[in-house]
Amino acid sequence: MNSYTKFSHTTGRLVASGDAKIYVEEIGISDGPVLLMLHGGFGTIEDFNTIAPTLSRHFRLIGIDSRGHGRSNLGSTKLSYKTMTDDLNAVINALDLRAFSIFGFSDGGVVAYRYAAASDPKLQRLVTVGASWEMNEKEPCWEMISGMTGEAWKEMFPASYDTYMRLNPKPDFDVFSKSVVAMWTDLSADGHPEGTMRDIAADMLVIRGDNDFLTNLESMARLKAMNNKVNFMNVPFAEHVAFDESPEIVLRAMGKFLGVELK
């Protein structure tokens, strides 16, 4: 076992994906089962550090900074869920991973859904938190996400902005924030997986905070009805980042789903 139990942006490497460089960092048991960690929009792998110490005792955790986030640069390709799924493929191939599960939060969960819908037999199980699978202008969160600006994000989440400026190799928050919002509101085939969720054959644990303003219960009920591989959990009192707000509940469910006792 290595000595690292949290993501720190100090021990990783860069993986090429097109003209972008994607930052990848590993912690936990070097020969343990692989769990890929995909964070949310405007975030980084350090967002997982509430639960990483527990997970690192059982898994080889591989954290990936999404394109344009953390230490990964944006590149010239349009930021989209499809592009980030291509980046995930590049990392999996570069690390020569033969079997793995994925933990995806929010945007990272959308990428995980898209990857799973391609039916890679190397993917064993999938856990998502706060991850929508469909999007349209009637979704309750549409007004908020479509109206988001870089200035508004800085005012609402100053620590997130400071982290971006500290880690990004060539920071340009205005360009970056516009790219993220454009990805959120992309209703093309490059966006949310929508009906391809029926194609996912891997077992899924889909977690939502009961007070999550970015996902809604009706949508998750439709997903469970669509694919019998979905195990759905609604976490009481939690909002969007349920694994931060109720880590004991989320870890216990993850442990049961992944076949380990997480404590």
PDB file of C-alpha atoms in Angstrom:
ATOM      1  CA  MET A   1       0.000   0.000   0.000  1.00  0.00           C
ATOM      2  CA  ASN A   2       1.321   3.485  -0.732  1.00  0.00           C
ATOM      3  CA  SER A   3       1.254   6.179   1.936  1.00  0.00           C
ATOM      4  CA  TYR A   4      -1.111   8.571   0.182  1.00  0.00           C
ATOM      5  CA  THR A   5      -4.740   8.651   1.308  1.00  0.00           C
ATOM      6  CA  LYS A   6      -5.790  11.967  -0.219  1.00  0.00           C
ATOM      7  CA  PHE A   7      -5.431  13.627  -3.591  1.00  0.00           C
ATOM      8  CA  SER A   8      -2.881  16.442  -3.441  1.00  0.00           C
ATOM      9  CA  HIS A   9      -1.933  17.400  -7.021  1.00  0.00           C
ATOM     10  CA  THR A  10       1.693  16.636  -6.211  1.00  0.00           C
ATOM     11  CA  THR A  11       2.324  13.026  -7.296  1.00  0.00           C
ATOM     12  CA  GLY A  12       0.469  12.665 -10.584  1.00  0.00           C
ATOM     13  CA  ARG A  13       1.281  12.545 -14.287  1.00  0.00           C
ATOM     14  CA  LEU A  14      -0.080  14.011 -17.512  1.00  0.00           C
ATOM     15  CA  VAL A  15      -1.723  11.866 -20.180  1.00  0.00           C
ATOM     16  CA  ALA A  16      -2.122  13.174 -23.734  1.00  0.00           C
ATOM     17  CA  SER A  17      -5.628  13.278 -25.223  1.00  0.00           C
ATOM     18  CA  GLY A  18      -5.657  15.097 -28.535  1.00  0.00           C
ATOM     19  CA  ASP A  19      -3.866  18.385 -27.919  1.00  0.00           C
ATOM     20  CA  ALA A  20      -4.854  18.404 -24.230  1.00  0.00           C
ATOM     21  CA  LYS A  21      -2.890  17.059 -21.274  1.00  0.00           C
ATOM     22  CA  ILE A  22      -5.036  15.305 -18.679  1.00  0.00           C
ATOM     23  CA  TYR A  23      -3.782  15.162 -15.087  1.00  0.00           C
ATOM     24  CA  VAL A  24      -4.010  11.761 -13.393  1.00  0.00           C
ATOM     25  CA  GLU A  25      -3.086  10.947  -9.782  1.00  0.00           C
ATOM     26  CA  GLU A  26      -3.124   7.601  -7.972  1.00  0.00           C
ATOM     27  CA  ILE A  27      -3.476   6.881  -4.261  1.00  0.00           C
ATOM     28  CA  GLY A  28      -4.403   3.843  -2.188  1.00  0.00           C
ATOM     29  CA  ILE A  29      -3.434   0.194  -2.729  1.00  0.00           C
ATOM     30  CA  SER A  30      -1.242  -0.074  -5.804  1.00  0.00           C
ATOM     31  CA  ASP A  31      -2.347  -3.659  -6.558  1.00  0.00           C
ATOM     32  CA  GLY A  32      -5.953  -3.262  -5.351  1.00  0.00           C
ATOM     33  CA  PRO A  33      -9.130  -3.151  -7.443  1.00  0.00           C
ATOM     34  CA  VAL A  34      -9.204   0.008  -9.571  1.00  0.00           C
ATOM     35  CA  LEU A  35     -11.740   2.748  -8.876  1.00  0.00           C
ATOM     36  CA  LEU A  36     -11.628   5.720 -11.262  1.00  0.00           C
ATOM     37  CA  MET A  37     -12.736   9.012  -9.697  1.00  0.00           C
ATOM     38  CA  LEU A  38     -14.385  11.653 -11.918  1.00  0.00           C
ATOM     39  CA  HIS A  39     -15.247  15.000 -10.306  1.00  0.00           C
ATOM     40  CA  GLY A  40     -17.857  17.638 -11.124  1.00  0.00           C
ATOM     41  CA  GLY A  41     -17.892  20.896 -13.065  1.00  0.00           C
ATOM     42  CA  PHE A  42     -15.504  23.637 -11.851  1.00  0.00           C
ATOM     43  CA  GLY A  43     -14.026  21.047  -9.438  1.00  0.00           C
ATOM     44  CA  THR A  44     -10.921  18.884  -9.083  1.00  0.00           C
ATOM     45  CA  ILE A  45      -9.989  15.480  -7.702  1.00  0.00           C
ATOM     46  CA  GLU A  46      -9.347  17.098  -4.305  1.00  0.00           C
ATOM     47  CA  ASP A  47     -13.140  17.380  -3.970  1.00  0.00           C
ATOM     48  CA  PHE A  48     -13.125  13.659  -3.113  1.00  0.00           C
ATOM     49  CA  ASN A  49     -10.887  14.040  -0.069  1.00  0.00           C
ATOM     50  CA  THR A  50     -13.754  13.595   2.402  1.00  0.00           C
ATOM     51  CA  ILE A  51     -14.138   9.953   1.327  1.00  0.00           C
ATOM     52  CA  ALA A  52     -10.734   9.238  -0.265  1.00  0.00           C
ATOM     53  CA  PRO A  53      -9.000   8.150   2.975  1.00  0.00           C
ATOM     54  CA  THR A  54     -11.600   5.395   3.513  1.00  0.00           C
ATOM     55  CA  LEU A  55     -11.675   4.309  -0.130  1.00  0.00           C
ATOM     56  CA  SER A  56      -7.877   4.329  -0.359  1.00  0.00           C
ATOM     57  CA  ARG A  57      -7.666   1.516   2.197  1.00  0.00           C
ATOM     58  CA  HIS A  58      -9.472  -0.816  -0.196  1.00  0.00           C
ATOM     59  CA  PHE A  59      -8.852   0.438  -3.750  1.00  0.00           C
ATOM     60  CA  ARG A  60      -6.296   1.701  -6.204  1.00  0.00           C
ATOM     61  CA  LEU A  61      -7.891   5.112  -6.601  1.00  0.00           C
ATOM     62  CA  ILE A  62      -7.191   6.901  -9.861  1.00  0.00           C
ATOM     63  CA  GLY A  63      -8.310  10.526  -9.822  1.00  0.00           C
ATOM     64  CA  ILE A  64      -8.665  12.364 -13.126  1.00  0.00           C
ATOM     65  CA  ASP A  65      -8.832  16.156 -13.419  1.00  0.00           C
ATOM     66  CA  SER A  66     -11.329  16.806 -16.213  1.00  0.00           C
ATOM     67  CA  ARG A  67     -10.176  18.741 -19.279  1.00  0.00           C
ATOM     68  CA  GLY A  68      -9.653  22.399 -18.323  1.00  0.00           C
ATOM     69  CA  HIS A  69     -10.021  21.617 -14.605  1.00  0.00           C
ATOM     70  CA  GLY A  70      -7.293  21.294 -11.965  1.00  0.00           C
ATOM     71  CA  ARG A  71      -3.935  20.629 -13.601  1.00  0.00           C
ATOM     72  CA  SER A  72      -5.475  19.537 -16.932  1.00  0.00           C
ATOM     73  CA  ASN A  73      -5.424  22.066 -19.763  1.00  0.00           C
ATOM     74  CA  LEU A  74      -8.427  22.894 -21.939  1.00  0.00           C
ATOM     75  CA  GLY A  75      -7.011  22.141 -25.375  1.00  0.00           C
ATOM     76  CA  SER A  76      -8.661  23.357 -28.575  1.00  0.00           C
ATOM     77  CA  THR A  77     -11.464  20.783 -28.862  1.00  0.00           C
ATOM     78  CA  LYS A  78     -14.928  21.938 -27.766  1.00  0.00           C
ATOM     79  CA  LEU A  79     -15.511  21.006 -24.146  1.00  0.00           C
ATOM     80  CA  SER A  80     -18.340  18.478 -24.065  1.00  0.00           C
ATOM     81  CA  TYR A  81     -19.332  15.314 -22.273  1.00  0.00           C
ATOM     82  CA  LYS A  82     -18.303  13.430 -25.418  1.00  0.00           C
ATOM     83  CA  THR A  83     -14.857  15.053 -25.377  1.00  0.00           C
ATOM     84  CA  MET A  84     -14.388  14.212 -21.708  1.00  0.00           C
ATOM     85  CA  THR A  85     -15.451  10.623 -22.404  1.00  0.00           C
ATOM     86  CA  ASP A  86     -12.751  10.503 -25.083  1.00  0.00           C
ATOM     87  CA  ASP A  87     -10.301  11.805 -22.469  1.00  0.00           C
ATOM     88  CA  LEU A  88     -11.362   9.031 -20.095  1.00  0.00           C
ATOM     89  CA  ASN A  89     -10.699   6.489 -22.838  1.00  0.00           C
ATOM     90  CA  ALA A  90      -7.238   7.969 -23.368  1.00  0.00           C
ATOM     91  CA  VAL A  91      -6.396   7.607 -19.665  1.00  0.00           C
ATOM     92  CA  ILE A  92      -7.687   4.026 -19.501  1.00  0.00           C
ATOM     93  CA  ASN A  93      -5.593   3.090 -22.529  1.00  0.00           C
ATOM     94  CA  ALA A  94      -2.484   4.934 -21.311  1.00  0.00           C
ATOM     95  CA  LEU A  95      -2.626   3.154 -17.945  1.00  0.00           C
ATOM     96  CA  ASP A  96      -3.470  -0.171 -19.642  1.00  0.00           C
ATOM     97  CA  LEU A  97      -6.335  -0.810 -17.240  1.00  0.00           C
ATOM     98  CA  ARG A  98      -7.862  -4.276 -17.661  1.00  0.00           C
ATOM     99  CA  ALA A  99     -10.695  -4.075 -15.106  1.00  0.00           C
ATOM    100  CA  PHE A 100     -12.103  -1.139 -13.170  1.00  0.00           C
ATOM    101  CA  SER A 101     -15.135   0.528 -11.645  1.00  0.00           C
ATOM    102  CA  ILE A 102     -16.005   4.223 -11.873  1.00  0.00           C
ATOM    103  CA  PHE A 103     -17.177   6.751  -9.285  1.00  0.00           C
ATOM    104  CA  GLY A 104     -18.573   9.832 -11.010  1.00  0.00           C
ATOM    105  CA  PHE A 105     -19.876  12.977  -9.329  1.00  0.00           C
ATOM    106  CA  SER A 106     -22.150  15.414 -11.200  1.00  0.00           C
ATOM    107  CA  ASP A 107     -20.465  16.115 -14.584  1.00  0.00           C
ATOM    108  CA  GLY A 108     -18.110  13.214 -13.859  1.00  0.00           C
ATOM    109  CA  GLY A 109     -21.157  11.006 -13.479  1.00  0.00           C
ATOM    110  CA  VAL A 110     -22.503  12.117 -16.862  1.00  0.00           C
ATOM    111  CA  VAL A 111     -19.164  11.125 -18.411  1.00  0.00           C
ATOM    112  CA  ALA A 112     -19.336   7.809 -16.569  1.00  0.00           C
ATOM    113  CA  TYR A 113     -22.824   7.148 -17.979  1.00  0.00           C
ATOM    114  CA  ARG A 114     -21.633   7.887 -21.519  1.00  0.00           C
ATOM    115  CA  TYR A 115     -18.645   5.590 -21.075  1.00  0.00           C
ATOM    116  CA  ALA A 116     -20.798   2.803 -19.648  1.00  0.00           C
ATOM    117  CA  ALA A 117     -23.292   3.083 -22.525  1.00  0.00           C
ATOM    118  CA  ALA A 118     -20.475   2.084 -24.917  1.00  0.00           C
ATOM    119  CA  SER A 119     -20.446  -1.348 -23.193  1.00  0.00           C
ATOM    120  CA  ASP A 120     -16.739  -1.730 -22.446  1.00  0.00           C
ATOM    121  CA  PRO A 121     -16.435  -5.193 -20.831  1.00  0.00           C
ATOM    122  CA  LYS A 122     -13.561  -3.905 -18.673  1.00  0.00           C
ATOM    123  CA  LEU A 123     -16.038  -1.750 -16.740  1.00  0.00           C
ATOM    124  CA  GLN A 124     -17.278  -3.699 -13.735  1.00  0.00           C
ATOM    125  CA  ARG A 125     -19.496  -1.344 -11.729  1.00  0.00           C
ATOM    126  CA  LEU A 126     -20.581   2.267 -11.786  1.00  0.00           C
ATOM    127  CA  VAL A 127     -21.380   4.637  -8.906  1.00  0.00           C
ATOM    128  CA  THR A 128     -22.720   8.146  -9.523  1.00  0.00           C
ATOM    129  CA  VAL A 129     -23.669  10.965  -7.182  1.00  0.00           C
ATOM    130  CA  GLY A 130     -25.748  13.951  -8.279  1.00  0.00           C
ATOM    131  CA  ALA A 131     -25.428  13.036 -11.951  1.00  0.00           C
ATOM    132  CA  SER A 132     -28.225  13.834 -14.394  1.00  0.00           C
ATOM    133  CA  TRP A 133     -28.709  11.607 -17.415  1.00  0.00           C
ATOM    134  CA  GLU A 134     -31.080  13.822 -19.415  1.00  0.00           C
ATOM    135  CA  MET A 135     -31.301  17.546 -20.021  1.00  0.00           C
ATOM    136  CA  ASN A 136     -33.745  19.939 -21.691  1.00  0.00           C
ATOM    137  CA  GLU A 137     -35.071  23.459 -21.239  1.00  0.00           C
ATOM    138  CA  LYS A 138     -37.900  22.194 -19.015  1.00  0.00           C
ATOM    139  CA  GLU A 139     -35.569  20.727 -16.378  1.00  0.00           C
ATOM    140  CA  PRO A 140     -35.880  22.570 -13.027  1.00  0.00           C
ATOM    141  CA  CYS A 141     -32.174  23.437 -13.033  1.00  0.00           C
ATOM    142  CA  TRP A 142     -32.109  24.839 -16.601  1.00  0.00           C
ATOM    143  CA  GLU A 143     -32.551  28.509 -15.674  1.00  0.00           C
ATOM    144  CA  MET A 144     -29.732  28.308 -13.134  1.00  0.00           C
ATOM    145  CA  ILE A 145     -27.195  26.456 -15.288  1.00  0.00           C
ATOM    146  CA  SER A 146     -27.920  28.367 -18.496  1.00  0.00           C
ATOM    147  CA  GLY A 147     -27.602  31.694 -16.694  1.00  0.00           C
ATOM    148  CA  MET A 148     -24.350  30.903 -14.908  1.00  0.00           C
ATOM    149  CA  THR A 149     -21.375  33.196 -15.632  1.00  0.00           C
ATOM    150  CA  GLY A 150     -17.774  33.218 -14.526  1.00  0.00           C
ATOM    151  CA  GLU A 151     -18.360  36.313 -12.401  1.00  0.00           C
ATOM    152  CA  ALA A 152     -21.376  34.737 -10.715  1.00  0.00           C
ATOM    153  CA  TRP A 153     -19.416  31.538 -10.012  1.00  0.00           C
ATOM    154  CA  LYS A 154     -16.521  33.502  -8.466  1.00  0.00           C
ATOM    155  CA  GLU A 155     -18.955  35.328  -6.190  1.00  0.00           C
ATOM    156  CA  MET A 156     -20.791  32.157  -5.163  1.00  0.00           C
ATOM    157  CA  PHE A 157     -17.780  29.842  -4.862  1.00  0.00           C
ATOM    158  CA  PRO A 158     -14.604  31.902  -4.289  1.00  0.00           C
ATOM    159  CA  ALA A 159     -12.625  28.888  -3.024  1.00  0.00           C
ATOM    160  CA  SER A 160     -13.339  27.063  -6.291  1.00  0.00           C
ATOM    161  CA  TYR A 161     -12.034  30.041  -8.273  1.00  0.00           C
ATOM    162  CA  ASP A 162      -8.909  30.267  -6.108  1.00  0.00           C
ATOM    163  CA  THR A 163      -8.230  26.551  -6.657  1.00  0.00           C
ATOM    164  CA  TYR A 164      -8.586  26.975 -10.414  1.00  0.00           C
ATOM    165  CA  MET A 165      -6.130  29.890 -10.462  1.00  0.00           C
ATOM    166  CA  ARG A 166      -3.673  27.982  -8.263  1.00  0.00           C
ATOM    167  CA  LEU A 167      -3.634  24.733 -10.219  1.00  0.00           C
ATOM    168  CA  ASN A 168      -4.378  25.503 -13.847  1.00  0.00           C
ATOM    169  CA  PRO A 169      -1.253  25.571 -16.063  1.00  0.00           C
ATOM    170  CA  LYS A 170      -2.552  28.526 -18.146  1.00  0.00           C
ATOM    171  CA  PRO A 171      -5.544  29.965 -16.321  1.00  0.00           C
ATOM    172  CA  ASP A 172      -8.210  31.880 -18.232  1.00  0.00           C
ATOM    173  CA  PHE A 173     -11.294  31.675 -16.067  1.00  0.00           C
ATOM    174  CA  ASP A 174     -13.524  33.590 -18.470  1.00  0.00           C
ATOM    175  CA  VAL A 175     -12.893  31.162 -21.349  1.00  0.00           C
ATOM    176  CA  PHE A 176     -13.047  28.182 -19.002  1.00  0.00           C
ATOM    177  CA  SER A 177     -16.354  29.154 -17.364  1.00  0.00           C
ATOM    178  CA  LYS A 178     -18.014  29.824 -20.742  1.00  0.00           C
ATOM    179  CA  SER A 179     -16.830  26.404 -21.932  1.00  0.00           C
ATOM    180  CA  VAL A 180     -18.320  24.643 -18.890  1.00  0.00           C
ATOM    181  CA  VAL A 181     -21.697  26.406 -19.202  1.00  0.00           C
ATOM    182  CA  ALA A 182     -21.793  25.594 -22.932  1.00  0.00           C
ATOM    183  CA  MET A 183     -21.211  21.930 -22.041  1.00  0.00           C
ATOM    184  CA  TRP A 184     -23.997  21.964 -19.451  1.00  0.00           C
ATOM    185  CA  THR A 185     -26.487  23.351 -21.963  1.00  0.00           C
ATOM    186  CA  ASP A 186     -25.427  21.307 -25.003  1.00  0.00           C
ATOM    187  CA  LEU A 187     -28.557  19.433 -26.099  1.00  0.00           C
ATOM    188  CA  SER A 188     -26.819  17.686 -29.021  1.00  0.00           C
ATOM    189  CA  ALA A 189     -25.589  14.094 -29.164  1.00  0.00           C
ATOM    190  CA  ASP A 190     -22.359  15.330 -27.515  1.00  0.00           C
ATOM    191  CA  GLY A 191     -24.289  16.072 -24.336  1.00  0.00           C
ATOM    192  CA  HIS A 192     -26.218  13.950 -21.845  1.00  0.00           C
ATOM    193  CA  PRO A 193     -26.599  10.237 -22.642  1.00  0.00           C
ATOM    194  CA  GLU A 194     -30.423  10.334 -22.675  1.00  0.00           C
ATOM    195  CA  GLY A 195     -31.879   7.127 -24.195  1.00  0.00           C
ATOM    196  CA  THR A 196     -28.510   5.365 -24.457  1.00  0.00           C
ATOM    197  CA  MET A 197     -28.853   4.704 -20.727  1.00  0.00           C
ATOM    198  CA  ARG A 198     -30.893   1.658 -21.785  1.00  0.00           C
ATOM    199  CA  ASP A 199     -27.705   0.189 -23.265  1.00  0.00           C
ATOM    200  CA  ILE A 200     -25.739   0.098 -19.997  1.00  0.00           C
ATOM    201  CA  ALA A 201     -25.144  -3.500 -18.939  1.00  0.00           C
ATOM    202  CA  ALA A 202     -22.966  -2.790 -15.900  1.00  0.00           C
ATOM    203  CA  ASP A 203     -24.537  -2.643 -12.449  1.00  0.00           C
ATOM    204  CA  MET A 204     -25.126   0.939 -11.325  1.00  0.00           C
ATOM    205  CA  LEU A 205     -25.522   2.600  -7.943  1.00  0.00           C
ATOM    206  CA  VAL A 206     -27.158   5.968  -8.595  1.00  0.00           C
ATOM    207  CA  ILE A 207     -27.129   8.289  -5.568  1.00  0.00           C
ATOM    208  CA  ARG A 208     -28.991  11.568  -5.211  1.00  0.00           C
ATOM    209  CA  GLY A 209     -29.311  13.987  -2.307  1.00  0.00           C
ATOM    210  CA  ASP A 210     -32.976  14.518  -1.446  1.00  0.00           C
ATOM    211  CA  ASN A 211     -32.527  18.301  -1.660  1.00  0.00           C
ATOM    212  CA  ASP A 212     -30.330  18.288  -4.766  1.00  0.00           C
ATOM    213  CA  PHE A 213     -31.290  21.308  -6.877  1.00  0.00           C
ATOM    214  CA  LEU A 214     -29.437  19.995  -9.963  1.00  0.00           C
ATOM    215  CA  THR A 215     -31.151  16.618 -10.271  1.00  0.00           C
ATOM    216  CA  ASN A 216     -34.781  15.742  -9.697  1.00  0.00           C
ATOM    217  CA  LEU A 217     -36.474  12.701  -8.250  1.00  0.00           C
ATOM    218  CA  GLU A 218     -38.849  12.210 -11.169  1.00  0.00           C
ATOM    219  CA  SER A 219     -35.945  11.951 -13.600  1.00  0.00           C
ATOM    220  CA  MET A 220     -34.185   9.380 -11.445  1.00  0.00           C
ATOM    221  CA  ALA A 221     -37.401   7.358 -11.176  1.00  0.00           C
ATOM    222  CA  ARG A 222     -37.580   7.319 -14.976  1.00  0.00           C
ATOM    223  CA  LEU A 223     -33.991   6.095 -15.120  1.00  0.00           C
ATOM    224  CA  LYS A 224     -34.674   3.239 -12.727  1.00  0.00           C
ATOM    225  CA  ALA A 225     -37.700   2.218 -14.779  1.00  0.00           C
ATOM    226  CA  MET A 226     -35.603   2.378 -17.950  1.00  0.00           C
ATOM    227  CA  ASN A 227     -32.755   0.081 -16.862  1.00  0.00           C
ATOM    228  CA  ASN A 228     -33.007  -2.728 -14.305  1.00  0.00           C
ATOM    229  CA  LYS A 229     -29.278  -2.451 -13.594  1.00  0.00           C
ATOM    230  CA  VAL A 230     -29.952   0.730 -11.614  1.00  0.00           C
ATOM    231  CA  ASN A 231     -29.828   0.582  -7.822  1.00  0.00           C
ATOM    232  CA  PHE A 232     -31.146   3.972  -6.683  1.00  0.00           C
ATOM    233  CA  MET A 233     -30.553   5.688  -3.346  1.00  0.00           C
ATOM    234  CA  ASN A 234     -32.030   9.032  -2.290  1.00  0.00           C
ATOM    235  CA  VAL A 235     -30.038  10.408   0.648  1.00  0.00           C
ATOM    236  CA  PRO A 236     -32.246  12.295   3.156  1.00  0.00           C
ATOM    237  CA  PHE A 237     -31.288  15.878   4.088  1.00  0.00           C
ATOM    238  CA  ALA A 238     -28.362  15.939   1.604  1.00  0.00           C
ATOM    239  CA  GLU A 239     -28.008  18.345  -1.303  1.00  0.00           C
ATOM    240  CA  HIS A 240     -25.862  18.028  -4.451  1.00  0.00           C
ATOM    241  CA  VAL A 241     -22.601  16.802  -2.888  1.00  0.00           C
ATOM    242  CA  ALA A 242     -24.163  13.957  -0.923  1.00  0.00           C
ATOM    243  CA  PHE A 243     -20.842  12.161  -0.356  1.00  0.00           C
ATOM    244  CA  ASP A 244     -19.528  15.271   1.426  1.00  0.00           C
ATOM    245  CA  GLU A 245     -22.651  15.973   3.444  1.00  0.00           C
ATOM    246  CA  SER A 246     -23.483  12.358   4.395  1.00  0.00           C
ATOM    247  CA  PRO A 247     -20.254  10.395   3.873  1.00  0.00           C
ATOM    248  CA  GLU A 248     -21.200   7.567   6.253  1.00  0.00           C
ATOM    249  CA  ILE A 249     -24.433   6.821   4.387  1.00  0.00           C
ATOM    250  CA  VAL A 250     -22.815   7.013   0.949  1.00  0.00           C
ATOM    251  CA  LEU A 251     -19.796   4.917   1.944  1.00  0.00           C
ATOM    252  CA  ARG A 252     -21.956   2.235   3.528  1.00  0.00           C
ATOM    253  CA  ALA A 253     -24.040   1.928   0.360  1.00  0.00           C
ATOM    254  CA  MET A 254     -20.921   1.947  -1.825  1.00  0.00           C
ATOM    255  CA  GLY A 255     -19.342  -0.766   0.279  1.00  0.00           C
ATOM    256  CA  LYS A 256     -22.370  -3.027  -0.055  1.00  0.00           C
ATOM    257  CA  PHE A 257     -22.493  -2.379  -3.795  1.00  0.00           C
ATOM    258  CA  LEU A 258     -18.754  -2.855  -4.407  1.00  0.00           C
ATOM    259  CA  GLY A 259     -18.409  -5.845  -2.084  1.00  0.00           C
ATOM    260  CA  VAL A 260     -16.169  -4.320   0.606  1.00  0.00           C
ATOM    261  CA  GLU A 261     -16.777  -3.065   4.131  1.00  0.00           C
ATOM    262  CA  LEU A 262     -16.029   0.633   4.046  1.00  0.00           C
ATOM    263  CA  LYS A 263     -15.448   2.125   7.464  1.00  0.00           C
TER     264      LYS A 263
END
